[in-house]
XYZ file of C-alpha atoms in Angstrom:
681
model
C 71.467 -170.797 -12.072
C 71.997 -170.213 -15.777
C 69.952 -172.380 -18.110
C 71.979 -174.700 -20.344
C 70.315 -173.245 -23.436
C 69.907 -169.596 -24.340
C 66.863 -167.903 -25.853
C 67.821 -169.082 -29.356
C 67.902 -172.704 -28.301
C 71.706 -172.921 -28.524
C 73.848 -174.373 -25.735
C 74.980 -171.718 -23.303
C 78.795 -171.396 -23.597
C 79.104 -171.018 -19.857
C 77.808 -174.572 -19.309
C 78.216 -177.608 -21.501
C 78.230 -181.364 -21.023
C 80.731 -183.920 -22.185
C 79.336 -185.418 -25.422
C 80.335 -188.870 -24.200
C 78.325 -188.437 -20.987
C 75.056 -190.341 -21.026
C 73.400 -189.953 -17.631
C 70.860 -192.454 -16.469
C 67.205 -191.424 -16.273
C 66.382 -189.187 -13.334
C 62.968 -190.525 -12.560
C 63.923 -191.446 -8.971
C 64.805 -189.250 -6.048
C 68.316 -188.774 -7.414
C 70.278 -190.152 -10.378
C 73.755 -191.587 -10.766
C 75.668 -190.740 -13.942
C 78.760 -192.049 -15.566
C 81.808 -189.824 -15.164
C 79.744 -186.706 -15.928
C 81.356 -183.342 -16.514
C 80.046 -179.825 -16.043
C 82.189 -177.096 -17.534
C 82.091 -173.447 -16.445
C 83.650 -170.652 -18.438
C 86.463 -169.880 -15.979
C 89.726 -171.492 -14.922
C 89.504 -174.299 -12.386
C 91.542 -173.320 -9.371
C 93.394 -175.191 -6.717
C 93.436 -173.131 -3.521
C 97.195 -172.399 -3.669
C 96.928 -171.330 -7.307
C 94.095 -168.958 -6.451
C 96.097 -167.525 -3.547
C 99.104 -166.921 -5.769
C 97.016 -165.444 -8.562
C 95.471 -162.824 -6.292
C 98.378 -162.275 -3.872
C 96.814 -163.749 -0.743
C 98.289 -162.444 2.518
C 97.456 -162.727 6.195
C 96.707 -159.336 7.796
C 99.046 -158.557 10.673
C 97.463 -157.379 13.898
C 99.560 -155.470 16.410
C 97.562 -155.071 19.586
C 100.039 -152.586 21.031
C 99.991 -150.330 17.977
C 96.188 -150.508 17.698
C 95.836 -149.563 21.363
C 98.180 -146.573 20.913
C 96.276 -145.389 17.840
C 92.920 -145.664 19.606
C 94.327 -143.746 22.590
C 95.566 -140.979 20.291
C 92.144 -140.725 18.695
C 90.423 -140.433 22.057
C 90.029 -136.963 23.458
C 88.501 -135.634 26.634
C 85.062 -135.351 25.070
C 85.124 -138.952 23.825
C 86.186 -140.254 27.249
C 83.491 -138.198 28.963
C 80.663 -139.361 26.685
C 81.916 -142.945 26.891
C 81.921 -142.971 30.679
C 78.760 -140.886 31.100
C 76.209 -141.725 28.357
C 74.035 -138.883 29.620
C 76.253 -136.511 27.616
C 75.322 -138.403 24.445
C 71.551 -138.224 24.661
C 71.061 -135.049 26.724
C 72.097 -132.619 23.914
C 69.404 -134.234 21.717
C 66.758 -133.948 24.416
C 63.577 -132.198 23.267
C 62.510 -130.222 26.310
C 58.782 -129.664 25.996
C 57.683 -132.898 24.324
C 60.153 -135.358 25.871
C 59.936 -133.819 29.315
C 56.156 -134.125 29.499
C 56.378 -137.855 28.799
C 59.215 -138.285 31.300
C 57.332 -136.294 33.951
C 54.119 -138.322 33.673
C 56.022 -141.607 33.468
C 58.330 -140.688 36.371
C 55.462 -139.798 38.691
C 53.576 -142.978 37.734
C 56.564 -145.233 38.359
C 57.484 -143.351 41.532
C 54.056 -144.151 42.946
C 54.572 -147.843 42.100
C 57.927 -147.840 43.900
C 56.329 -147.155 47.289
C 54.269 -150.348 47.773
C 56.575 -152.524 45.669
C 59.684 -151.306 47.477
C 58.292 -152.074 50.926
C 56.825 -155.396 49.807
C 59.945 -156.644 48.072
C 62.074 -155.567 51.039
C 60.027 -157.920 53.204
C 60.758 -160.727 50.711
C 64.442 -159.860 51.028
C 64.166 -160.170 54.832
C 65.123 -156.514 55.064
C 63.369 -153.604 56.841
C 60.544 -152.254 54.619
C 62.133 -148.813 54.236
C 65.218 -150.331 52.571
C 63.082 -151.134 49.533
C 62.447 -147.408 49.029
C 66.132 -146.693 49.671
C 66.983 -149.217 46.940
C 64.661 -147.428 44.513
C 66.260 -144.082 45.392
C 70.051 -144.050 45.901
C 71.338 -146.486 43.203
C 69.010 -144.998 40.598
C 70.892 -141.680 40.754
C 74.062 -143.483 39.672
C 72.242 -145.337 36.917
C 70.848 -142.010 35.692
C 74.432 -140.881 35.007
C 75.998 -144.144 33.809
C 73.175 -146.307 32.406
C 72.433 -146.732 28.718
C 68.853 -148.052 28.810
C 66.356 -145.203 28.535
C 63.318 -147.243 29.525
C 64.432 -149.631 32.279
C 62.824 -148.909 35.651
C 65.606 -149.568 38.132
C 65.027 -150.435 41.777
C 63.686 -153.485 43.571
C 63.147 -156.708 41.614
C 61.242 -159.777 42.799
C 63.845 -162.379 41.759
C 66.776 -160.422 43.199
C 64.766 -159.778 46.380
C 64.142 -163.505 46.771
C 67.806 -164.332 46.293
C 68.786 -161.582 48.711
C 66.305 -162.957 51.243
C 67.928 -166.380 51.013
C 71.383 -164.943 51.654
C 70.122 -162.795 54.536
C 68.277 -165.746 56.066
C 71.314 -168.049 55.827
C 73.792 -165.609 57.390
C 71.822 -163.683 60.027
C 69.483 -164.280 62.945
C 70.049 -166.667 65.812
C 73.582 -168.017 66.092
C 74.980 -165.299 63.843
C 76.931 -162.159 64.648
C 75.300 -160.208 61.831
C 71.928 -158.486 61.525
C 69.662 -158.687 58.490
C 70.560 -155.137 57.488
C 74.300 -155.830 57.726
C 74.059 -158.918 55.521
C 71.868 -157.155 52.948
C 74.111 -154.091 52.613
C 77.271 -156.237 52.509
C 75.676 -158.308 49.743
C 74.856 -155.101 47.854
C 78.471 -153.954 48.126
C 79.929 -157.299 47.014
C 77.479 -157.622 44.108
C 78.561 -154.161 42.948
C 82.246 -155.080 43.169
C 81.661 -158.291 41.193
C 79.801 -156.387 38.468
C 82.599 -153.811 38.268
C 85.178 -156.589 37.924
C 83.046 -158.140 35.165
C 83.045 -154.750 33.460
C 86.852 -154.492 33.647
C 87.154 -158.007 32.189
C 84.738 -157.067 29.366
C 82.331 -159.840 30.324
C 79.208 -157.977 29.318
C 78.050 -160.534 26.771
C 79.017 -163.552 28.891
C 75.701 -163.527 30.722
C 73.948 -164.420 27.470
C 75.056 -167.983 28.083
C 71.807 -167.935 30.021
C 69.367 -169.098 27.359
C 65.842 -167.805 26.891
C 64.453 -171.124 28.115
C 66.571 -170.881 31.266
C 65.469 -167.306 32.030
C 61.803 -168.155 31.433
C 61.875 -171.331 33.556
C 63.895 -169.638 36.283
C 61.669 -166.558 36.577
C 58.509 -168.678 36.477
C 59.839 -170.841 39.303
C 60.907 -167.727 41.186
C 57.369 -166.364 40.783
C 56.041 -169.519 42.459
C 58.527 -168.888 45.260
C 57.398 -165.251 45.606
C 53.737 -166.226 45.683
C 54.396 -168.949 48.255
C 56.413 -166.610 50.467
C 53.413 -164.292 50.791
C 50.938 -166.951 51.901
C 51.854 -166.687 55.590
C 51.075 -162.947 55.607
C 47.857 -163.481 53.633
C 46.688 -166.079 56.153
C 48.092 -164.153 59.114
C 50.077 -167.071 60.556
C 53.652 -167.469 61.755
C 55.791 -170.276 60.362
C 58.807 -171.861 62.052
C 62.269 -171.470 60.467
C 62.559 -173.567 57.322
C 65.661 -175.014 55.703
C 67.313 -173.468 52.677
C 66.469 -176.538 50.543
C 62.950 -177.761 49.636
C 61.570 -174.603 51.242
C 58.419 -174.393 49.129
C 57.531 -177.985 49.957
C 58.074 -177.377 53.662
C 56.193 -174.073 53.493
C 53.016 -175.657 52.166
C 53.377 -178.499 54.652
C 53.586 -176.021 57.556
C 50.777 -173.881 56.114
C 48.557 -176.944 56.049
C 49.176 -177.479 59.754
C 48.570 -173.769 60.510
C 45.265 -173.434 58.647
C 43.223 -173.757 61.879
C 45.168 -170.756 63.252
C 44.292 -168.532 60.285
C 43.436 -164.938 61.211
C 40.093 -164.571 59.432
C 40.089 -160.762 59.553
C 43.601 -160.734 58.074
C 42.496 -163.194 55.359
C 39.385 -161.128 54.596
C 41.424 -157.926 54.144
C 43.875 -159.757 51.874
C 41.045 -161.328 49.853
C 39.387 -157.945 49.296
C 42.716 -156.426 48.228
C 43.368 -159.290 45.780
C 39.872 -159.006 44.297
C 40.276 -155.250 43.821
C 43.654 -155.724 42.147
C 42.355 -158.438 39.807
C 39.298 -156.378 38.820
C 41.568 -153.439 38.083
C 44.066 -155.515 36.073
C 41.562 -157.564 34.090
C 38.646 -155.160 33.568
C 39.344 -151.524 34.415
C 42.959 -151.200 33.290
C 42.498 -152.519 29.690
C 39.496 -150.249 29.112
C 41.118 -147.238 30.697
C 44.242 -147.743 28.571
C 42.175 -146.880 25.481
C 41.275 -143.513 26.986
C 44.311 -142.553 29.066
C 47.938 -143.674 29.160
C 48.193 -143.074 32.915
C 47.001 -146.134 34.872
C 45.081 -145.903 38.118
C 47.623 -146.071 40.989
C 45.609 -148.885 42.513
C 48.514 -150.236 44.559
C 49.139 -146.879 46.213
C 45.407 -146.451 46.823
C 45.329 -149.822 48.594
C 48.396 -148.937 50.672
C 46.948 -145.597 51.764
C 43.493 -147.103 52.317
C 44.931 -149.993 54.314
C 46.970 -147.610 56.459
C 43.932 -145.428 57.199
C 41.848 -148.540 57.949
C 44.504 -149.781 60.364
C 44.649 -146.413 62.135
C 40.881 -146.129 62.359
C 40.223 -149.595 63.812
C 43.593 -150.211 65.491
C 43.949 -153.513 63.634
C 47.201 -154.493 65.313
C 45.828 -154.309 68.859
C 42.227 -155.308 68.299
C 42.623 -158.086 65.706
C 46.287 -159.163 66.060
C 47.042 -158.199 62.477
C 50.705 -157.855 61.609
C 51.714 -154.388 60.425
C 54.803 -153.000 58.725
C 56.161 -151.512 61.927
C 58.787 -148.859 62.524
C 59.798 -146.852 59.444
C 62.439 -144.162 60.019
C 61.685 -140.839 58.398
C 64.369 -138.926 56.530
C 67.417 -140.007 54.568
C 69.836 -142.480 56.168
C 73.352 -141.376 57.084
C 76.089 -143.000 54.974
C 77.696 -145.978 56.665
C 80.302 -148.526 55.589
C 79.020 -152.085 55.078
C 80.262 -154.765 57.452
C 83.199 -156.230 55.529
C 83.659 -159.157 57.929
C 80.854 -161.108 56.275
C 82.088 -160.701 52.681
C 84.018 -164.021 52.487
C 80.953 -165.945 53.665
C 78.625 -164.587 50.970
C 81.012 -164.484 48.015
C 79.518 -167.455 46.144
C 75.923 -166.275 46.552
C 76.956 -162.758 45.497
C 78.191 -163.983 42.124
C 74.800 -165.552 41.406
C 72.903 -162.411 42.425
C 75.240 -160.224 40.335
C 74.787 -162.316 37.193
C 71.010 -162.661 37.540
C 70.472 -158.958 38.252
C 72.582 -157.963 35.273
C 71.025 -160.532 32.935
C 67.457 -159.502 33.704
C 68.291 -155.791 33.389
C 70.101 -156.141 30.068
C 67.432 -158.463 28.635
C 64.748 -155.878 29.370
C 66.960 -153.094 28.047
C 67.421 -154.896 24.734
C 63.655 -155.290 24.305
C 62.965 -151.564 24.643
C 66.110 -150.528 22.745
C 64.916 -152.515 19.708
C 61.490 -150.902 19.898
C 62.947 -147.380 20.013
C 65.917 -148.028 17.690
C 68.872 -147.286 19.948
C 71.757 -149.310 21.350
C 72.666 -150.249 24.896
C 76.214 -150.946 26.037
C 76.636 -154.328 27.698
C 79.792 -153.431 29.589
C 78.507 -149.940 30.343
C 75.457 -151.540 31.956
C 77.787 -153.564 34.162
C 79.522 -150.335 35.149
C 76.212 -148.613 35.924
C 74.845 -151.523 37.961
C 78.117 -152.120 39.771
C 78.655 -148.467 40.673
C 74.999 -148.136 41.720
C 75.193 -151.150 44.024
C 78.457 -150.025 45.617
C 77.039 -146.538 46.186
C 73.738 -147.895 47.500
C 75.487 -150.199 49.976
C 76.555 -147.135 51.962
C 72.900 -146.122 52.376
C 71.244 -149.329 53.638
C 70.294 -150.659 50.185
C 70.246 -154.214 48.906
C 71.038 -155.170 45.240
C 68.926 -153.404 42.615
C 67.962 -154.289 39.040
C 65.314 -153.524 36.409
C 61.689 -154.549 36.880
C 59.583 -155.807 33.974
C 56.258 -154.616 35.380
C 57.493 -151.096 36.170
C 59.465 -150.857 32.908
C 56.326 -151.712 30.919
C 54.326 -149.027 32.753
C 57.172 -146.536 32.322
C 57.249 -147.171 28.569
C 53.471 -147.092 28.103
C 53.182 -143.914 30.174
C 55.403 -142.085 27.698
C 58.876 -142.274 29.258
C 61.588 -141.184 26.840
C 64.884 -141.088 28.746
C 66.588 -141.732 32.069
C 65.102 -138.485 33.348
C 62.082 -140.633 34.202
C 64.177 -142.282 36.913
C 65.312 -138.899 38.181
C 61.697 -137.731 38.550
C 60.657 -140.927 40.356
C 63.610 -140.421 42.726
C 62.415 -136.891 43.438
C 58.999 -138.226 44.413
C 60.592 -140.866 46.637
C 62.723 -138.183 48.294
C 59.538 -136.397 49.341
C 58.156 -139.681 50.696
C 61.344 -140.427 52.643
C 61.592 -136.941 54.102
C 57.978 -136.280 55.021
C 55.643 -139.269 54.538
C 57.518 -142.515 55.335
C 56.399 -142.817 58.970
C 52.752 -142.603 57.865
C 52.952 -146.189 56.531
C 53.960 -147.755 59.871
C 50.400 -149.078 60.663
C 50.018 -150.579 57.152
C 48.859 -154.243 57.408
C 51.428 -156.569 55.909
C 48.645 -158.637 54.341
C 47.969 -155.782 51.904
C 51.608 -155.710 50.790
C 51.486 -159.502 50.486
C 48.377 -159.249 48.303
C 50.005 -156.648 46.054
C 53.093 -158.825 45.600
C 51.097 -162.019 45.042
C 49.078 -160.387 42.255
C 52.126 -158.641 40.757
C 53.769 -161.980 39.906
C 50.742 -163.042 37.873
C 52.517 -162.141 34.643
C 55.565 -164.198 35.570
C 53.408 -167.181 36.496
C 51.683 -166.955 33.117
C 55.053 -167.622 31.488
C 54.224 -171.288 32.035
C 52.266 -170.965 28.780
C 55.614 -170.601 26.995
C 56.596 -174.202 27.718
C 54.950 -175.658 24.554
C 56.808 -173.043 22.511
C 60.167 -174.139 23.927
C 59.350 -177.797 23.245
C 58.599 -176.867 19.630
C 61.892 -174.990 19.369
C 63.887 -178.017 20.432
C 64.295 -180.844 22.901
C 67.100 -179.123 24.817
C 65.076 -175.922 25.262
C 62.093 -177.827 26.615
C 64.190 -179.898 29.012
C 66.064 -176.800 30.198
C 62.785 -175.012 30.998
C 61.253 -177.968 32.840
C 64.295 -178.956 34.895
C 65.119 -175.347 35.788
C 61.557 -174.721 36.936
C 61.395 -177.960 38.938
C 64.774 -177.299 40.558
C 63.758 -173.780 41.611
C 60.368 -174.823 42.968
C 61.248 -178.091 44.658
C 64.866 -177.510 45.717
C 66.012 -173.885 45.869
C 66.597 -170.821 43.723
C 70.389 -171.048 43.638
C 70.321 -174.761 42.765
C 67.714 -174.072 40.069
C 69.874 -171.402 38.483
C 72.906 -173.684 38.588
C 70.939 -176.528 36.986
C 69.592 -174.242 34.263
C 73.019 -172.775 33.530
C 74.566 -176.238 33.328
C 71.830 -177.367 30.922
C 72.235 -174.270 28.729
C 75.984 -174.733 28.446
C 75.572 -178.487 27.955
C 73.132 -177.911 25.107
C 75.802 -175.854 23.329
C 78.318 -178.643 23.903
C 76.043 -181.457 22.722
C 74.966 -179.519 19.641
C 78.645 -179.034 18.830
C 79.077 -182.809 19.104
C 76.335 -183.332 16.533
C 77.287 -181.096 13.609
C 75.185 -180.966 10.486
C 76.628 -183.280 7.848
C 75.044 -184.328 4.576
C 75.876 -185.915 1.259
C 75.662 -183.520 -1.677
C 74.604 -183.987 -5.257
C 75.004 -181.874 -8.375
C 72.174 -179.831 -9.868
C 72.223 -180.905 -13.532
C 74.045 -178.538 -15.907
C 75.314 -176.291 -13.113
C 78.019 -175.902 -10.505
C 75.480 -175.994 -7.655
C 75.619 -178.812 -5.077
C 72.772 -179.535 -2.642
C 71.772 -181.957 0.125
C 70.501 -185.132 -1.557
C 68.146 -185.862 1.359
C 66.301 -182.588 0.770
C 66.260 -182.211 -3.029
C 65.248 -184.470 -5.882
C 66.794 -184.892 -9.307
C 70.406 -184.384 -8.186
C 73.337 -186.161 -9.840
C 75.846 -188.243 -7.883
C 79.063 -188.393 -9.890
C 80.429 -191.903 -10.193
C 83.513 -192.514 -8.085
C 83.059 -189.265 -6.137
C 81.436 -188.713 -2.750
C 80.761 -185.112 -1.681
C 80.082 -184.458 2.021
C 79.113 -181.105 3.512
C 80.192 -180.271 7.092
C 78.768 -177.414 9.168
C 80.074 -176.348 12.581
C 83.386 -176.562 14.396
C 85.819 -179.452 14.085
C 87.664 -179.888 17.367
C 88.794 -182.444 19.929
C 85.197 -183.118 21.026
C 83.685 -183.574 17.557
C 86.521 -185.296 15.693
C 85.313 -188.804 16.542
C 81.774 -188.043 15.323
C 83.210 -186.514 12.161
C 85.272 -189.611 11.384
C 82.391 -191.976 12.153
C 79.934 -190.059 9.948
C 82.358 -189.961 7.026
C 82.717 -193.735 7.205
C 78.926 -194.049 7.178
C 78.671 -191.854 4.071
C 81.342 -193.987 2.378
C 79.586 -197.126 3.656
C 82.837 -198.661 4.850
C 84.567 -199.990 7.928
C 88.203 -198.963 7.636
C 89.619 -201.995 9.434
C 87.539 -204.554 7.534
C 88.026 -202.757 4.213
C 91.812 -202.763 4.680
C 91.802 -206.509 5.405
C 89.488 -207.171 2.471
C 91.800 -205.408 0.027
C 94.752 -207.531 1.155
C 92.884 -210.677 0.161
C 94.169 -212.298 -3.069
C 90.553 -212.705 -4.220
C 89.776 -209.009 -3.884
C 87.942 -207.472 -6.836
C 87.073 -203.779 -6.717
C 83.545 -202.723 -7.612
C 83.005 -200.656 -10.747
C 81.341 -197.855 -8.785
C 83.871 -197.774 -5.924
C 84.458 -194.347 -4.412
C 87.849 -192.974 -5.375
C 87.549 -189.352 -4.271
C 86.064 -187.918 -1.099
C 85.345 -184.189 -1.389
C 84.688 -182.394 1.898
C 82.743 -179.162 1.575
C 84.157 -176.991 4.379
C 82.447 -173.740 3.418
C 80.542 -173.878 6.727
C 83.471 -175.101 8.844
C 83.838 -172.350 11.440
C 86.879 -173.618 13.333
C 89.367 -176.471 13.448
C 91.855 -177.136 16.225
C 95.234 -178.935 16.156
C 93.892 -182.096 17.816
C 91.236 -182.450 15.089
C 93.886 -181.840 12.402
C 96.065 -184.560 13.927
C 93.158 -187.024 13.773
C 92.364 -185.815 10.270
C 95.915 -186.609 9.089
C 95.658 -190.198 10.279
C 92.199 -190.551 8.761
C 93.391 -189.289 5.363
C 96.227 -191.816 5.375
C 93.817 -194.611 6.288
C 91.593 -193.635 3.356
C 94.564 -193.646 0.989
C 95.256 -197.264 1.995
C 91.840 -198.209 0.588
C 92.483 -196.035 -2.495
C 90.287 -193.076 -1.537
C 91.788 -189.618 -2.047
C 90.558 -186.684 0.055
C 89.953 -183.212 -1.376
C 88.913 -180.124 0.574
C 86.722 -177.339 -0.786
C 85.699 -173.909 0.428
C 87.972 -173.554 3.467
C 87.730 -170.116 5.057
C 91.005 -168.159 5.435
C 91.150 -168.886 9.157
C 90.693 -172.626 8.626
C 93.136 -172.616 5.718
C 95.799 -170.818 7.766
C 95.337 -173.163 10.733
C 95.752 -176.222 8.483
C 98.795 -174.722 6.874
C 100.336 -173.895 10.241
C 99.840 -177.526 11.312
C 101.484 -178.781 8.058
C 98.269 -180.424 6.909
C 98.343 -178.560 3.593
C 101.084 -176.754 1.743
C 103.955 -178.552 3.524
C 106.291 -181.261 2.339
C 103.779 -184.028 3.034
C 100.749 -182.034 1.788
C 98.147 -184.520 2.941
C 95.267 -183.116 0.871
C 94.553 -180.811 -2.016
C 92.387 -177.756 -1.355
C 90.035 -175.964 -3.742
C 88.051 -172.729 -3.445
C 84.758 -174.384 -4.433
C 83.236 -177.843 -4.578
C 82.990 -177.586 -8.334
C 86.738 -177.056 -8.714
C 87.378 -180.172 -6.644
C 84.833 -182.149 -8.689
C 86.497 -181.014 -11.911
C 89.900 -182.248 -10.694
C 88.478 -185.573 -9.496
C 86.671 -186.155 -12.801
C 89.854 -185.427 -14.737
C 91.804 -187.929 -12.662
C 89.093 -190.544 -13.025
C 89.137 -190.134 -16.820
C 92.899 -190.556 -16.821
C 92.547 -193.693 -14.707
C 89.873 -195.008 -17.030
C 92.081 -194.315 -20.050
C 95.110 -196.001 -18.519
C 93.024 -198.997 -17.476
C 91.609 -199.353 -21.000
C 95.106 -199.136 -22.529
C 96.392 -201.867 -20.193
C 93.510 -204.132 -21.171
C 94.179 -203.565 -24.876
C 97.871 -204.364 -24.404
C 96.961 -207.578 -22.569
C 94.660 -208.568 -25.399
């Protein structure tokens, strides 16, 4: 803001005040002046005049021509690198340095895949070996098509839970389908849905899932994962439970089964949990300062548990449940059972969206850290193609894992070659070692999974942060979490999604509006509720509007304007018709709407606006618009709100131009009124 006086003490020619203007003292929060005038050293424009002066035109967009031009520009190389991102980063690959990091990281993550894959497969109600299949076959496709260099693809706790629900609901007694058939069919359908989303360019649509929703949902899902492992930790068998209120029923049944607890099973699980916690809380943080490669404690427990089971024949001697039959070698390709696809369509959409959302969210985190971009729609293509391919090899839906991705990044992983190396390790396991894990006690896998969700459970600490961010965020977190824990996962996700979308809708219904005042000796206008010493020009009311003006917000807009003017249109109209009506000296004659932050206006809002402007004219209040964006200006012009024969309102490029016009008209009115009084005298 330029100061009204220059360094020599003279008035700055860019700003001057009317010599007849004598503003009241500004000792209060804001001051009200007589018809004050601020002059800037430039012409005062009406919007149409400005458009004519600088040859305003609306750019023409021809989708067909643009598509043809883009197709001409594309060559074989561009298409190849677009479809297969590997051809973008592979030429820049630094073999010795990058490969060492990828090798160490790949081997580390590959080791984690073995216990996690088998454990998460049990959560998904699938054979344990399918978890390793899921960490093997789809990852090859992601290696070629994926854009995230640090995501560890494979089994994911949340997706495994959701898969388990679908498998449980559509297999078993009274069904014609096996668990494996339902899981592979789900994998195929999830892949098809993700490919369709890719074709429809819906990559960014999943970000309707807010951060509060994702946090509340994954925290609730972690409670579900932990609860699902309690039966294996205690060594008891639970009866079939309903799809709703499962956690509640689970703890109720566990309470009844406590006398039947297998103490040897519980002791083995307790020892495994203690070892894992000691490693995570004490050994791992200290070791991280010395070596980037963590101790493969999960694999050590799996191997140790298997050897212990073989040595003491735990299954026969102590009735401890073991993993059971694990086929060795790679599975033969087989078509999924397409007969079940119509029955699982709805659940497949939920799994597809959640798997994609979690994967992309993690990818964005690491992409920001390493300064590269990921393609939202390309990720849909990679996930969709990977799921379709994996469905032919007994896989269930795959996604990125936060715990493995963090280890992969910390261990020095640089590119997708990390996934290729982990797949190579898993190939060795599948071909030569898989059957070794058949005697593994399931309580050890349950312990590993229960401890692995510790980080997700600790997300409950984020709740105060979401409450501080806003009421809607806090409510979304709480209700999503409660719905997941006390009802079911799919209902919880639906509740959270509805709340996230509703929060957008309700915020749109409550746009930011404020009355503005003039900074003395300038053309700056600010919110009078947030700044002191501002001038309110007599006879003029300036209102700022931020947001979209549409069919849902038009009523709020009209109501708030009436509040700023301190009028009731119906009563004011009746009052003016009274023969005893006398207008106040400081009555508002001009309403200036600052639309610099108006993002969108629709025809229904314009229709309401027309009626409102006419109603204001009845009570002698003229409406002026300032700062309309080109899109808003063009929409109003198309709807004959401005620029037509009726020309309901005048438009100005800035608030100051509108104020200048209003002040000029008020001076003319004042002059005419004074002349009439003199003639009467």
